[in-house]
């Protein structure tokens, strides 16, 4: 993807909506954009209007919604060219497989595709479609072509789909799209003071997402971690001026702007990369949901059901304890761990803080639907060692982007206090 020649302030967003069931999320996205202070104008394809009414978007943005290239009143003033020139950023959410194919081919057969060709604004899309359509070679080829043409793709996300399938293809949640837009350029949000560069000159290493431990060539052990919290932490640390190196398990999230990403699959791979980077950082945040056990030996071929046998016995062995190993290093950085619990949150967090030799721990309850795995909101209990005492603060439920900023700032404050004692 071409590198921008310089920063550009994004205040005017053209929101394109194409014909997917995820169009209902575009109303919330438009509301969030307006709340953040952006000017928003909406263009809808003909098919998108079958999923959400233009009047809804007009009410949310305060602007007339454009739906037709051949609108006589608008075209009297070359309306599509005017729209193309007006926008600082073109955001298409959802972007269907059909729209991606038409844009990749350079077609201009409706208002949305026409103004995309006519605009030199930054361009972002959030794909949304059935998992089989997303995985089809033609769609993947189109995605690569669009990236080469300068489009930035956000997602898609992995999970349940409206058709009943499960897999990659669902549109990112509006809050996650907002986080990604703001992380693309810290100065993009209008009427917002520049954030203090509290982490300038520091190097931060963060682990995020799940790990996968193979059982055979087609099956693995894993968990429900989406990686959203770890990626939000990386975006927050980068926005505060740190050099950020993100060790990510298998997730479908876009890399935050200014963050160096290293992808891994298994706990042992994550352990090896973490140990390699830990000696070169000031702050280490272990946010990944590392699978505790792996198969003693993964099967070379797919494990088959055996007629007459009602069960399968697997021998599992412990994976390395990544965060404890970092905390035990003689050249250790300031170490922050995470504790995802379903009960007795404070008791388990205090035990983990002491037992693993951490400097600080972020404990959250993942048993609920509002702040559990995959949610765009979270709450946390922060505990840290303060001499012989343990300090603590409760952070209430809030968007993960805001929670991440609070966590990073608290860690930086504790790191500064430790350096001055």
mmCIF file of C-alpha atoms in Angstrom:
data_model
loop_
_atom_site.group_PDB
_atom_site.id
_atom_site.type_symbol
_atom_site.label_atom_id
_atom_site.label_comp_id
_atom_site.label_asym_id
_atom_site.label_seq_id
_atom_site.Cartn_x
_atom_site.Cartn_y
_atom_site.Cartn_z
ATOM 1 C CA UNK A 1 0.000 0.000 0.000
ATOM 2 C CA UNK A 2 1.429 3.405 -0.860
ATOM 3 C CA UNK A 3 2.894 5.357 2.039
ATOM 4 C CA UNK A 4 1.217 8.732 2.622
ATOM 5 C CA UNK A 5 3.519 11.635 1.821
ATOM 6 C CA UNK A 6 2.609 13.397 5.071
ATOM 7 C CA UNK A 7 -0.016 13.617 7.794
ATOM 8 C CA UNK A 8 -3.446 14.783 6.772
ATOM 9 C CA UNK A 9 -6.111 15.979 9.153
ATOM 10 C CA UNK A 10 -9.295 13.936 8.692
ATOM 11 C CA UNK A 11 -12.430 15.881 9.547
ATOM 12 C CA UNK A 12 -14.830 15.009 6.717
ATOM 13 C CA UNK A 13 -15.750 11.368 6.239
ATOM 14 C CA UNK A 14 -17.766 9.982 3.363
ATOM 15 C CA UNK A 15 -19.420 6.808 4.666
ATOM 16 C CA UNK A 16 -20.295 4.333 1.924
ATOM 17 C CA UNK A 17 -22.769 1.554 2.707
ATOM 18 C CA UNK A 18 -23.176 -1.454 0.439
ATOM 19 C CA UNK A 19 -25.729 -4.264 0.383
ATOM 20 C CA UNK A 20 -24.916 -6.523 3.337
ATOM 21 C CA UNK A 21 -26.762 -7.488 6.499
ATOM 22 C CA UNK A 22 -24.026 -5.682 8.447
ATOM 23 C CA UNK A 23 -25.450 -2.398 7.112
ATOM 24 C CA UNK A 24 -27.427 -2.157 10.332
ATOM 25 C CA UNK A 25 -24.098 -1.546 12.139
ATOM 26 C CA UNK A 26 -23.461 1.479 9.937
ATOM 27 C CA UNK A 27 -26.040 3.473 11.873
ATOM 28 C CA UNK A 28 -24.039 3.035 15.086
ATOM 29 C CA UNK A 29 -20.818 3.806 13.199
ATOM 30 C CA UNK A 30 -22.310 7.043 11.845
ATOM 31 C CA UNK A 31 -23.400 8.011 15.359
ATOM 32 C CA UNK A 32 -19.917 7.351 16.788
ATOM 33 C CA UNK A 33 -18.284 9.370 14.022
ATOM 34 C CA UNK A 34 -20.569 12.318 14.687
ATOM 35 C CA UNK A 35 -19.999 12.056 18.452
ATOM 36 C CA UNK A 36 -16.251 12.202 17.805
ATOM 37 C CA UNK A 37 -16.747 15.493 15.959
ATOM 38 C CA UNK A 38 -16.418 14.348 12.345
ATOM 39 C CA UNK A 39 -18.557 15.694 9.526
ATOM 40 C CA UNK A 40 -20.245 12.688 7.921
ATOM 41 C CA UNK A 41 -22.040 12.317 4.603
ATOM 42 C CA UNK A 42 -23.500 8.978 3.555
ATOM 43 C CA UNK A 43 -23.716 7.306 0.157
ATOM 44 C CA UNK A 44 -25.743 4.092 -0.097
ATOM 45 C CA UNK A 45 -25.899 1.560 -2.901
ATOM 46 C CA UNK A 46 -29.321 0.534 -4.165
ATOM 47 C CA UNK A 47 -29.083 -2.828 -2.398
ATOM 48 C CA UNK A 48 -28.043 -1.249 0.918
ATOM 49 C CA UNK A 49 -31.444 0.434 1.136
ATOM 50 C CA UNK A 50 -33.057 -3.001 1.491
ATOM 51 C CA UNK A 51 -31.242 -3.392 4.837
ATOM 52 C CA UNK A 52 -31.445 0.117 6.332
ATOM 53 C CA UNK A 53 -33.435 3.184 5.353
ATOM 54 C CA UNK A 54 -31.639 6.331 4.144
ATOM 55 C CA UNK A 55 -33.818 8.365 6.517
ATOM 56 C CA UNK A 56 -32.113 6.650 9.489
ATOM 57 C CA UNK A 57 -28.678 7.771 8.327
ATOM 58 C CA UNK A 58 -29.966 11.254 7.515
ATOM 59 C CA UNK A 59 -31.283 11.620 11.063
ATOM 60 C CA UNK A 60 -27.984 10.469 12.550
ATOM 61 C CA UNK A 61 -25.703 12.638 10.402
ATOM 62 C CA UNK A 62 -27.879 15.686 9.787
ATOM 63 C CA UNK A 63 -27.031 15.429 6.086
ATOM 64 C CA UNK A 64 -29.035 14.282 3.079
ATOM 65 C CA UNK A 65 -28.144 10.732 2.031
ATOM 66 C CA UNK A 66 -27.099 10.211 -1.589
ATOM 67 C CA UNK A 67 -28.275 7.040 -3.306
ATOM 68 C CA UNK A 68 -28.202 7.621 -7.064
ATOM 69 C CA UNK A 69 -25.622 8.626 -9.620
ATOM 70 C CA UNK A 70 -28.415 9.872 -11.881
ATOM 71 C CA UNK A 71 -30.079 12.206 -9.386
ATOM 72 C CA UNK A 72 -31.022 15.159 -11.684
ATOM 73 C CA UNK A 73 -30.950 17.741 -8.874
ATOM 74 C CA UNK A 74 -27.560 16.674 -7.508
ATOM 75 C CA UNK A 75 -25.979 16.063 -10.884
ATOM 76 C CA UNK A 76 -26.903 19.545 -12.073
ATOM 77 C CA UNK A 77 -23.845 20.587 -10.091
ATOM 78 C CA UNK A 78 -21.774 17.437 -10.830
ATOM 79 C CA UNK A 79 -22.666 16.147 -7.352
ATOM 80 C CA UNK A 80 -20.460 13.070 -7.423
ATOM 81 C CA UNK A 81 -17.379 15.169 -8.191
ATOM 82 C CA UNK A 82 -18.315 17.600 -5.444
ATOM 83 C CA UNK A 83 -18.647 14.706 -2.968
ATOM 84 C CA UNK A 84 -15.330 13.233 -4.080
ATOM 85 C CA UNK A 85 -13.567 16.559 -3.507
ATOM 86 C CA UNK A 86 -15.341 17.179 -0.184
ATOM 87 C CA UNK A 87 -14.137 14.025 1.571
ATOM 88 C CA UNK A 88 -10.908 13.780 3.555
ATOM 89 C CA UNK A 89 -11.526 10.050 3.968
ATOM 90 C CA UNK A 90 -13.771 7.543 2.205
ATOM 91 C CA UNK A 91 -14.922 4.764 4.524
ATOM 92 C CA UNK A 92 -16.992 1.867 3.160
ATOM 93 C CA UNK A 93 -18.655 -0.196 5.873
ATOM 94 C CA UNK A 94 -19.852 -2.748 5.087
ATOM 95 C CA UNK A 95 -17.921 -3.555 1.919
ATOM 96 C CA UNK A 96 -19.462 -6.613 0.251
ATOM 97 C CA UNK A 97 -17.658 -9.087 -1.979
ATOM 98 C CA UNK A 98 -19.490 -7.608 -4.968
ATOM 99 C CA UNK A 99 -18.421 -4.050 -4.181
ATOM 100 C CA UNK A 100 -14.832 -5.155 -3.592
ATOM 101 C CA UNK A 101 -14.829 -6.914 -6.969
ATOM 102 C CA UNK A 102 -16.196 -3.845 -8.762
ATOM 103 C CA UNK A 103 -13.700 -1.501 -7.105
ATOM 104 C CA UNK A 104 -10.797 -3.877 -7.799
ATOM 105 C CA UNK A 105 -11.818 -3.911 -11.469
ATOM 106 C CA UNK A 106 -11.985 -0.115 -11.585
ATOM 107 C CA UNK A 107 -15.700 -0.043 -12.377
ATOM 108 C CA UNK A 108 -17.840 3.079 -11.934
ATOM 109 C CA UNK A 109 -21.370 1.765 -12.366
ATOM 110 C CA UNK A 110 -23.057 3.503 -9.423
ATOM 111 C CA UNK A 111 -22.551 6.593 -7.281
ATOM 112 C CA UNK A 112 -20.341 4.935 -4.667
ATOM 113 C CA UNK A 113 -17.863 3.332 -7.077
ATOM 114 C CA UNK A 114 -17.811 6.461 -9.251
ATOM 115 C CA UNK A 115 -16.862 8.819 -6.456
ATOM 116 C CA UNK A 116 -14.231 6.329 -5.220
ATOM 117 C CA UNK A 117 -12.515 6.625 -8.590
ATOM 118 C CA UNK A 118 -12.939 10.397 -8.607
ATOM 119 C CA UNK A 119 -11.564 10.982 -5.096
ATOM 120 C CA UNK A 120 -7.935 11.281 -4.031
ATOM 121 C CA UNK A 121 -8.937 11.028 -0.344
ATOM 122 C CA UNK A 122 -7.621 8.315 1.941
ATOM 123 C CA UNK A 123 -9.691 5.159 1.470
ATOM 124 C CA UNK A 124 -10.674 2.538 4.054
ATOM 125 C CA UNK A 125 -13.103 -0.354 3.902
ATOM 126 C CA UNK A 126 -14.512 -2.881 6.373
ATOM 127 C CA UNK A 127 -15.296 -6.107 4.465
ATOM 128 C CA UNK A 128 -18.402 -8.077 5.437
ATOM 129 C CA UNK A 129 -19.580 -11.316 3.856
ATOM 130 C CA UNK A 130 -20.067 -15.050 4.310
ATOM 131 C CA UNK A 131 -16.898 -16.848 5.433
ATOM 132 C CA UNK A 132 -16.772 -18.927 2.229
ATOM 133 C CA UNK A 133 -17.029 -15.785 0.099
ATOM 134 C CA UNK A 134 -14.232 -14.120 2.067
ATOM 135 C CA UNK A 135 -12.013 -17.171 1.695
ATOM 136 C CA UNK A 136 -12.655 -17.556 -2.056
ATOM 137 C CA UNK A 137 -9.505 -16.996 -4.148
ATOM 138 C CA UNK A 138 -11.253 -14.299 -6.189
ATOM 139 C CA UNK A 139 -12.111 -12.259 -3.088
ATOM 140 C CA UNK A 140 -8.622 -12.683 -1.679
ATOM 141 C CA UNK A 141 -7.190 -11.604 -5.041
ATOM 142 C CA UNK A 142 -9.462 -8.538 -5.014
ATOM 143 C CA UNK A 143 -8.412 -7.701 -1.444
ATOM 144 C CA UNK A 144 -4.750 -7.772 -2.467
ATOM 145 C CA UNK A 145 -5.446 -5.591 -5.514
ATOM 146 C CA UNK A 146 -7.356 -3.056 -3.427
ATOM 147 C CA UNK A 147 -4.492 -2.880 -0.920
ATOM 148 C CA UNK A 148 -2.076 -2.298 -3.794
ATOM 149 C CA UNK A 149 -4.359 0.486 -5.046
ATOM 150 C CA UNK A 150 -4.139 2.241 -1.677
ATOM 151 C CA UNK A 151 -7.188 0.912 0.174
ATOM 152 C CA UNK A 152 -6.765 0.020 3.828
ATOM 153 C CA UNK A 153 -8.833 -3.017 4.857
ATOM 154 C CA UNK A 154 -10.111 -3.235 8.441
ATOM 155 C CA UNK A 155 -10.972 -6.831 9.278
ATOM 156 C CA UNK A 156 -13.006 -8.824 8.653
ATOM 157 C CA UNK A 157 -13.710 -10.208 12.112
ATOM 158 C CA UNK A 158 -14.062 -13.881 13.034
ATOM 159 C CA UNK A 159 -17.213 -15.350 14.609
ATOM 160 C CA UNK A 160 -20.894 -16.164 14.192
ATOM 161 C CA UNK A 161 -22.505 -14.984 10.976
ATOM 162 C CA UNK A 162 -26.114 -14.161 10.095
ATOM 163 C CA UNK A 163 -26.275 -17.161 7.756
ATOM 164 C CA UNK A 164 -25.391 -19.528 10.610
ATOM 165 C CA UNK A 165 -21.782 -20.093 9.554
ATOM 166 C CA UNK A 166 -18.846 -19.427 11.858
ATOM 167 C CA UNK A 167 -15.552 -18.017 10.613
ATOM 168 C CA UNK A 168 -13.849 -14.918 9.213
ATOM 169 C CA UNK A 169 -16.045 -12.530 7.258
ATOM 170 C CA UNK A 170 -18.216 -10.536 9.664
ATOM 171 C CA UNK A 171 -17.751 -6.787 9.755
ATOM 172 C CA UNK A 172 -15.729 -5.332 12.613
ATOM 173 C CA UNK A 173 -17.852 -3.769 15.325
ATOM 174 C CA UNK A 174 -18.309 0.020 14.960
ATOM 175 C CA UNK A 175 -16.209 0.669 18.089
ATOM 176 C CA UNK A 176 -13.319 -1.344 16.642
ATOM 177 C CA UNK A 177 -13.536 0.564 13.356
ATOM 178 C CA UNK A 178 -13.436 3.832 15.294
ATOM 179 C CA UNK A 179 -10.366 2.648 17.220
ATOM 180 C CA UNK A 180 -8.636 1.744 13.961
ATOM 181 C CA UNK A 181 -9.462 5.087 12.343
ATOM 182 C CA UNK A 182 -8.143 7.050 15.300
ATOM 183 C CA UNK A 183 -4.996 4.908 15.519
ATOM 184 C CA UNK A 184 -4.244 5.532 11.830
ATOM 185 C CA UNK A 185 -3.441 9.145 12.644
ATOM 186 C CA UNK A 186 -3.478 10.443 16.217
ATOM 187 C CA UNK A 187 -4.286 13.922 14.879
ATOM 188 C CA UNK A 188 -7.307 12.700 12.953
ATOM 189 C CA UNK A 189 -9.863 13.348 15.670
ATOM 190 C CA UNK A 190 -11.139 16.917 15.369
ATOM 191 C CA UNK A 191 -11.250 19.336 18.284
ATOM 192 C CA UNK A 192 -9.176 16.959 20.425
ATOM 193 C CA UNK A 193 -5.952 18.183 22.087
ATOM 194 C CA UNK A 194 -2.788 16.353 21.127
ATOM 195 C CA UNK A 195 -2.150 13.567 23.635
ATOM 196 C CA UNK A 196 0.934 14.007 25.830
ATOM 197 C CA UNK A 197 3.837 11.888 24.578
ATOM 198 C CA UNK A 198 4.307 10.208 27.958
ATOM 199 C CA UNK A 199 6.060 7.161 26.517
ATOM 200 C CA UNK A 200 8.493 9.014 24.245
ATOM 201 C CA UNK A 201 11.814 7.147 24.090
ATOM 202 C CA UNK A 202 10.452 3.947 25.671
ATOM 203 C CA UNK A 203 10.128 0.528 24.065
ATOM 204 C CA UNK A 204 7.028 -1.510 24.898
ATOM 205 C CA UNK A 205 6.514 -5.192 24.063
ATOM 206 C CA UNK A 206 2.956 -6.531 24.175
ATOM 207 C CA UNK A 207 1.575 -10.040 23.668
ATOM 208 C CA UNK A 208 -1.999 -10.346 22.390
ATOM 209 C CA UNK A 209 -4.611 -12.827 21.224
ATOM 210 C CA UNK A 210 -4.853 -16.575 21.746
ATOM 211 C CA UNK A 211 -2.370 -19.292 20.923
ATOM 212 C CA UNK A 212 -3.236 -22.459 18.991
ATOM 213 C CA UNK A 213 -1.802 -25.825 19.969
ATOM 214 C CA UNK A 214 -2.152 -28.433 17.192
ATOM 215 C CA UNK A 215 -3.639 -31.846 17.915
ATOM 216 C CA UNK A 216 -3.376 -32.981 14.305
ATOM 217 C CA UNK A 217 -3.183 -31.197 10.915
ATOM 218 C CA UNK A 218 -6.810 -29.956 11.170
ATOM 219 C CA UNK A 219 -7.554 -29.580 14.905
ATOM 220 C CA UNK A 220 -6.100 -27.513 17.712
ATOM 221 C CA UNK A 221 -6.603 -26.384 21.303
ATOM 222 C CA UNK A 222 -7.321 -22.672 21.740
ATOM 223 C CA UNK A 223 -9.625 -20.201 23.522
ATOM 224 C CA UNK A 224 -12.055 -17.361 22.805
ATOM 225 C CA UNK A 225 -9.586 -14.467 22.979
ATOM 226 C CA UNK A 226 -10.163 -11.965 20.145
ATOM 227 C CA UNK A 227 -6.937 -10.008 20.704
ATOM 228 C CA UNK A 228 -8.879 -6.720 20.876
ATOM 229 C CA UNK A 229 -7.537 -5.679 24.275
ATOM 230 C CA UNK A 230 -3.909 -6.344 23.355
ATOM 231 C CA UNK A 231 -4.262 -4.458 20.074
ATOM 232 C CA UNK A 232 -5.924 -1.555 21.919
ATOM 233 C CA UNK A 233 -2.965 -1.486 24.330
ATOM 234 C CA UNK A 234 -0.553 -1.404 21.404
ATOM 235 C CA UNK A 235 -2.444 1.490 19.778
ATOM 236 C CA UNK A 236 -2.513 3.401 23.076
ATOM 237 C CA UNK A 237 1.207 2.933 23.744
ATOM 238 C CA UNK A 238 2.072 4.017 20.198
ATOM 239 C CA UNK A 239 -0.175 7.093 20.506
ATOM 240 C CA UNK A 240 1.732 8.034 23.663
ATOM 241 C CA UNK A 241 5.030 7.965 21.788
ATOM 242 C CA UNK A 242 6.441 4.512 22.560
ATOM 243 C CA UNK A 243 8.139 2.183 20.146
ATOM 244 C CA UNK A 244 5.712 -0.750 20.244
ATOM 245 C CA UNK A 245 6.402 -4.361 19.278
ATOM 246 C CA UNK A 246 3.249 -6.488 19.249
ATOM 247 C CA UNK A 247 3.552 -10.289 19.442
ATOM 248 C CA UNK A 248 0.216 -11.530 18.166
ATOM 249 C CA UNK A 249 -1.413 -14.922 18.144
ATOM 250 C CA UNK A 250 -3.818 -15.806 15.292
ATOM 251 C CA UNK A 251 -6.381 -12.981 15.074
ATOM 252 C CA UNK A 252 -8.085 -11.044 12.253
ATOM 253 C CA UNK A 253 -7.403 -7.503 13.506
ATOM 254 C CA UNK A 254 -5.636 -4.716 11.601
ATOM 255 C CA UNK A 255 -2.223 -3.720 12.917
ATOM 256 C CA UNK A 256 -2.396 -0.364 14.753
ATOM 257 C CA UNK A 257 -0.588 2.504 13.064
ATOM 258 C CA UNK A 258 3.074 2.762 14.026
ATOM 259 C CA UNK A 259 3.207 -0.690 15.636
ATOM 260 C CA UNK A 260 5.651 -3.446 14.673
ATOM 261 C CA UNK A 261 3.745 -6.735 14.580
ATOM 262 C CA UNK A 262 5.215 -10.233 14.920
ATOM 263 C CA UNK A 263 2.760 -13.074 14.261
ATOM 264 C CA UNK A 264 3.030 -16.415 16.048
ATOM 265 C CA UNK A 265 0.813 -19.481 16.366
ATOM 266 C CA UNK A 266 1.780 -21.565 19.400
ATOM 267 C CA UNK A 267 2.732 -20.798 23.001
ATOM 268 C CA UNK A 268 6.292 -21.976 22.426
ATOM 269 C CA UNK A 269 6.645 -19.628 19.441
ATOM 270 C CA UNK A 270 5.288 -16.731 21.498
ATOM 271 C CA UNK A 271 7.647 -17.639 24.352
ATOM 272 C CA UNK A 272 10.677 -17.635 22.055
ATOM 273 C CA UNK A 273 9.853 -14.240 20.517
ATOM 274 C CA UNK A 274 8.983 -12.726 23.912
ATOM 275 C CA UNK A 275 12.297 -13.838 25.410
ATOM 276 C CA UNK A 276 14.168 -12.428 22.431
ATOM 277 C CA UNK A 277 12.517 -9.004 22.733
ATOM 278 C CA UNK A 278 12.249 -8.708 26.534
ATOM 279 C CA UNK A 279 15.860 -7.681 27.023
ATOM 280 C CA UNK A 280 15.382 -4.751 24.649
ATOM 281 C CA UNK A 281 12.289 -3.149 26.214
ATOM 282 C CA UNK A 282 11.336 -0.955 29.166
ATOM 283 C CA UNK A 283 7.804 -2.269 29.628
ATOM 284 C CA UNK A 284 6.460 -5.753 28.916
ATOM 285 C CA UNK A 285 2.677 -6.294 28.892
ATOM 286 C CA UNK A 286 1.541 -9.912 28.710
ATOM 287 C CA UNK A 287 -2.067 -9.626 27.491
ATOM 288 C CA UNK A 288 -2.179 -12.815 25.410
ATOM 289 C CA UNK A 289 -4.475 -15.649 26.455
ATOM 290 C CA UNK A 290 -1.847 -18.355 26.223
ATOM 291 C CA UNK A 291 -3.127 -21.937 26.137
ATOM 292 C CA UNK A 292 -1.794 -23.635 29.278
ATOM 293 C CA UNK A 293 -1.381 -27.108 27.764
ATOM 294 C CA UNK A 294 -0.433 -28.615 24.426
ATOM 295 C CA UNK A 295 -0.510 -32.138 23.030
ATOM 296 C CA UNK A 296 2.574 -34.111 24.042
ATOM 297 C CA UNK A 297 2.911 -35.031 20.378
ATOM 298 C CA UNK A 298 0.618 -33.731 17.638
ATOM 299 C CA UNK A 299 -0.622 -36.467 15.301
ATOM 300 C CA UNK A 300 1.004 -36.473 11.873
ATOM 301 C CA UNK A 301 -2.331 -37.209 10.186
ATOM 302 C CA UNK A 302 -5.946 -36.369 11.031
ATOM 303 C CA UNK A 303 -7.159 -38.318 14.057
ATOM 304 C CA UNK A 304 -9.973 -40.647 12.958
ATOM 305 C CA UNK A 305 -12.903 -41.917 14.959
ATOM 306 C CA UNK A 306 -12.531 -45.569 15.866
ATOM 307 C CA UNK A 307 -15.658 -47.697 15.549
ATOM 308 C CA UNK A 308 -16.801 -48.937 18.926
ATOM 309 C CA UNK A 309 -14.772 -46.453 20.983
ATOM 310 C CA UNK A 310 -16.780 -43.780 22.790
ATOM 311 C CA UNK A 311 -13.887 -41.571 23.857
ATOM 312 C CA UNK A 312 -10.460 -40.262 22.957
ATOM 313 C CA UNK A 313 -7.573 -39.898 25.400
ATOM 314 C CA UNK A 314 -5.108 -37.083 24.802
ATOM 315 C CA UNK A 315 -1.916 -36.631 26.790
ATOM 316 C CA UNK A 316 -1.241 -32.949 27.397
ATOM 317 C CA UNK A 317 1.888 -31.275 28.719
ATOM 318 C CA UNK A 318 2.370 -27.790 30.161
ATOM 319 C CA UNK A 319 3.288 -24.875 27.944
ATOM 320 C CA UNK A 320 5.964 -22.406 29.102
ATOM 321 C CA UNK A 321 4.742 -19.690 31.463
ATOM 322 C CA UNK A 322 5.702 -16.696 29.341
ATOM 323 C CA UNK A 323 4.965 -13.872 31.765
ATOM 324 C CA UNK A 324 6.638 -15.615 34.736
ATOM 325 C CA UNK A 325 9.720 -16.310 32.613
ATOM 326 C CA UNK A 326 10.011 -12.635 31.666
ATOM 327 C CA UNK A 327 9.590 -11.579 35.307
ATOM 328 C CA UNK A 328 12.368 -13.990 36.344
ATOM 329 C CA UNK A 329 14.967 -12.509 33.993
ATOM 330 C CA UNK A 330 17.935 -10.764 35.640
ATOM 331 C CA UNK A 331 17.532 -7.914 33.100
ATOM 332 C CA UNK A 332 13.771 -7.805 33.447
ATOM 333 C CA UNK A 333 11.713 -4.860 32.224
ATOM 334 C CA UNK A 334 8.704 -3.569 34.173
ATOM 335 C CA UNK A 335 6.286 -6.509 33.819
ATOM 336 C CA UNK A 336 2.501 -6.199 33.576
ATOM 337 C CA UNK A 337 0.383 -9.331 33.440
ATOM 338 C CA UNK A 338 -3.300 -10.001 32.792
ATOM 339 C CA UNK A 339 -5.652 -12.262 34.713
ATOM 340 C CA UNK A 340 -8.855 -13.316 32.982
ATOM 341 C CA UNK A 341 -11.083 -14.827 35.647
ATOM 342 C CA UNK A 342 -14.682 -15.982 36.022
ATOM 343 C CA UNK A 343 -14.857 -15.735 39.859
ATOM 344 C CA UNK A 344 -12.947 -14.440 42.917
ATOM 345 C CA UNK A 345 -11.308 -11.802 40.749
ATOM 346 C CA UNK A 346 -9.241 -9.948 43.358
ATOM 347 C CA UNK A 347 -8.081 -13.073 45.212
ATOM 348 C CA UNK A 348 -6.810 -14.789 42.079
ATOM 349 C CA UNK A 349 -5.214 -11.561 40.806
ATOM 350 C CA UNK A 350 -3.317 -10.985 44.057
ATOM 351 C CA UNK A 351 -2.097 -14.567 44.035
ATOM 352 C CA UNK A 352 -0.893 -14.296 40.432
ATOM 353 C CA UNK A 353 0.813 -10.954 41.095
ATOM 354 C CA UNK A 354 2.878 -12.528 43.903
ATOM 355 C CA UNK A 355 3.351 -16.035 42.563
ATOM 356 C CA UNK A 356 4.648 -14.928 39.161
ATOM 357 C CA UNK A 357 6.719 -12.014 40.455
ATOM 358 C CA UNK A 358 4.874 -9.381 38.423
ATOM 359 C CA UNK A 359 5.091 -5.636 38.968
ATOM 360 C CA UNK A 360 1.469 -5.016 38.042
ATOM 361 C CA UNK A 361 -1.570 -7.067 37.031
ATOM 362 C CA UNK A 362 -4.741 -6.196 35.141
ATOM 363 C CA UNK A 363 -7.591 -8.466 36.204
ATOM 364 C CA UNK A 364 -10.889 -8.687 34.357
ATOM 365 C CA UNK A 365 -14.015 -10.811 34.691
ATOM 366 C CA UNK A 366 -14.630 -12.628 31.413
ATOM 367 C CA UNK A 367 -17.782 -14.420 32.541
ATOM 368 C CA UNK A 368 -20.171 -11.689 31.350
ATOM 369 C CA UNK A 369 -21.417 -10.964 27.829
ATOM 370 C CA UNK A 370 -20.798 -7.206 28.018
ATOM 371 C CA UNK A 371 -17.124 -7.276 29.009
ATOM 372 C CA UNK A 372 -15.994 -10.820 28.200
ATOM 373 C CA UNK A 373 -13.943 -12.251 25.345
ATOM 374 C CA UNK A 374 -14.744 -10.644 21.987
ATOM 375 C CA UNK A 375 -16.529 -7.633 23.485
ATOM 376 C CA UNK A 376 -15.543 -4.087 22.536
ATOM 377 C CA UNK A 377 -15.909 -2.992 26.172
ATOM 378 C CA UNK A 378 -14.075 -4.097 29.285
ATOM 379 C CA UNK A 379 -13.586 -3.315 32.960
ATOM 380 C CA UNK A 380 -10.514 -4.054 35.051
ATOM 381 C CA UNK A 381 -9.046 -4.207 38.525
ATOM 382 C CA UNK A 382 -5.432 -2.967 38.542
ATOM 383 C CA UNK A 383 -3.080 -4.175 41.281
ATOM 384 C CA UNK A 384 0.583 -3.251 41.616
ATOM 385 C CA UNK A 385 3.408 -3.746 44.066
ATOM 386 C CA UNK A 386 4.162 -0.598 46.049
ATOM 387 C CA UNK A 387 7.012 -1.580 48.371
ATOM 388 C CA UNK A 388 5.540 -4.055 50.843
ATOM 389 C CA UNK A 389 2.011 -2.924 50.006
ATOM 390 C CA UNK A 390 -0.278 -3.564 47.052
ATOM 391 C CA UNK A 391 -1.893 -0.563 45.397
ATOM 392 C CA UNK A 392 -5.090 -0.918 43.450
ATOM 393 C CA UNK A 393 -7.620 0.936 41.323
ATOM 394 C CA UNK A 394 -10.904 -0.142 39.737
ATOM 395 C CA UNK A 395 -11.560 0.864 36.136
ATOM 396 C CA UNK A 396 -15.294 0.749 35.283
ATOM 397 C CA UNK A 397 -16.746 -0.714 32.046
ATOM 398 C CA UNK A 398 -15.691 1.396 29.059
ATOM 399 C CA UNK A 399 -14.545 0.968 25.438
ATOM 400 C CA UNK A 400 -11.370 -1.091 25.250
ATOM 401 C CA UNK A 401 -9.554 1.800 23.581
ATOM 402 C CA UNK A 402 -10.189 4.014 26.621
ATOM 403 C CA UNK A 403 -9.421 1.232 29.085
ATOM 404 C CA UNK A 404 -6.163 0.480 27.261
ATOM 405 C CA UNK A 405 -5.068 4.103 27.519
ATOM 406 C CA UNK A 406 -5.792 4.097 31.268
ATOM 407 C CA UNK A 407 -3.848 0.848 31.754
ATOM 408 C CA UNK A 408 -0.818 2.054 29.772
ATOM 409 C CA UNK A 409 -0.755 5.372 31.623
ATOM 410 C CA UNK A 410 -0.939 3.610 34.987
ATOM 411 C CA UNK A 411 1.895 1.280 33.978
ATOM 412 C CA UNK A 412 4.001 4.236 32.829
ATOM 413 C CA UNK A 413 3.363 6.032 36.117
ATOM 414 C CA UNK A 414 4.400 2.958 38.129
ATOM 415 C CA UNK A 415 7.452 2.457 35.914
ATOM 416 C CA UNK A 416 8.469 6.086 36.501
ATOM 417 C CA UNK A 417 7.956 5.670 40.246
ATOM 418 C CA UNK A 418 10.070 2.511 40.259
ATOM 419 C CA UNK A 419 12.863 4.277 38.351
ATOM 420 C CA UNK A 420 12.998 7.150 40.862
ATOM 421 C CA UNK A 421 13.130 5.001 44.017
#
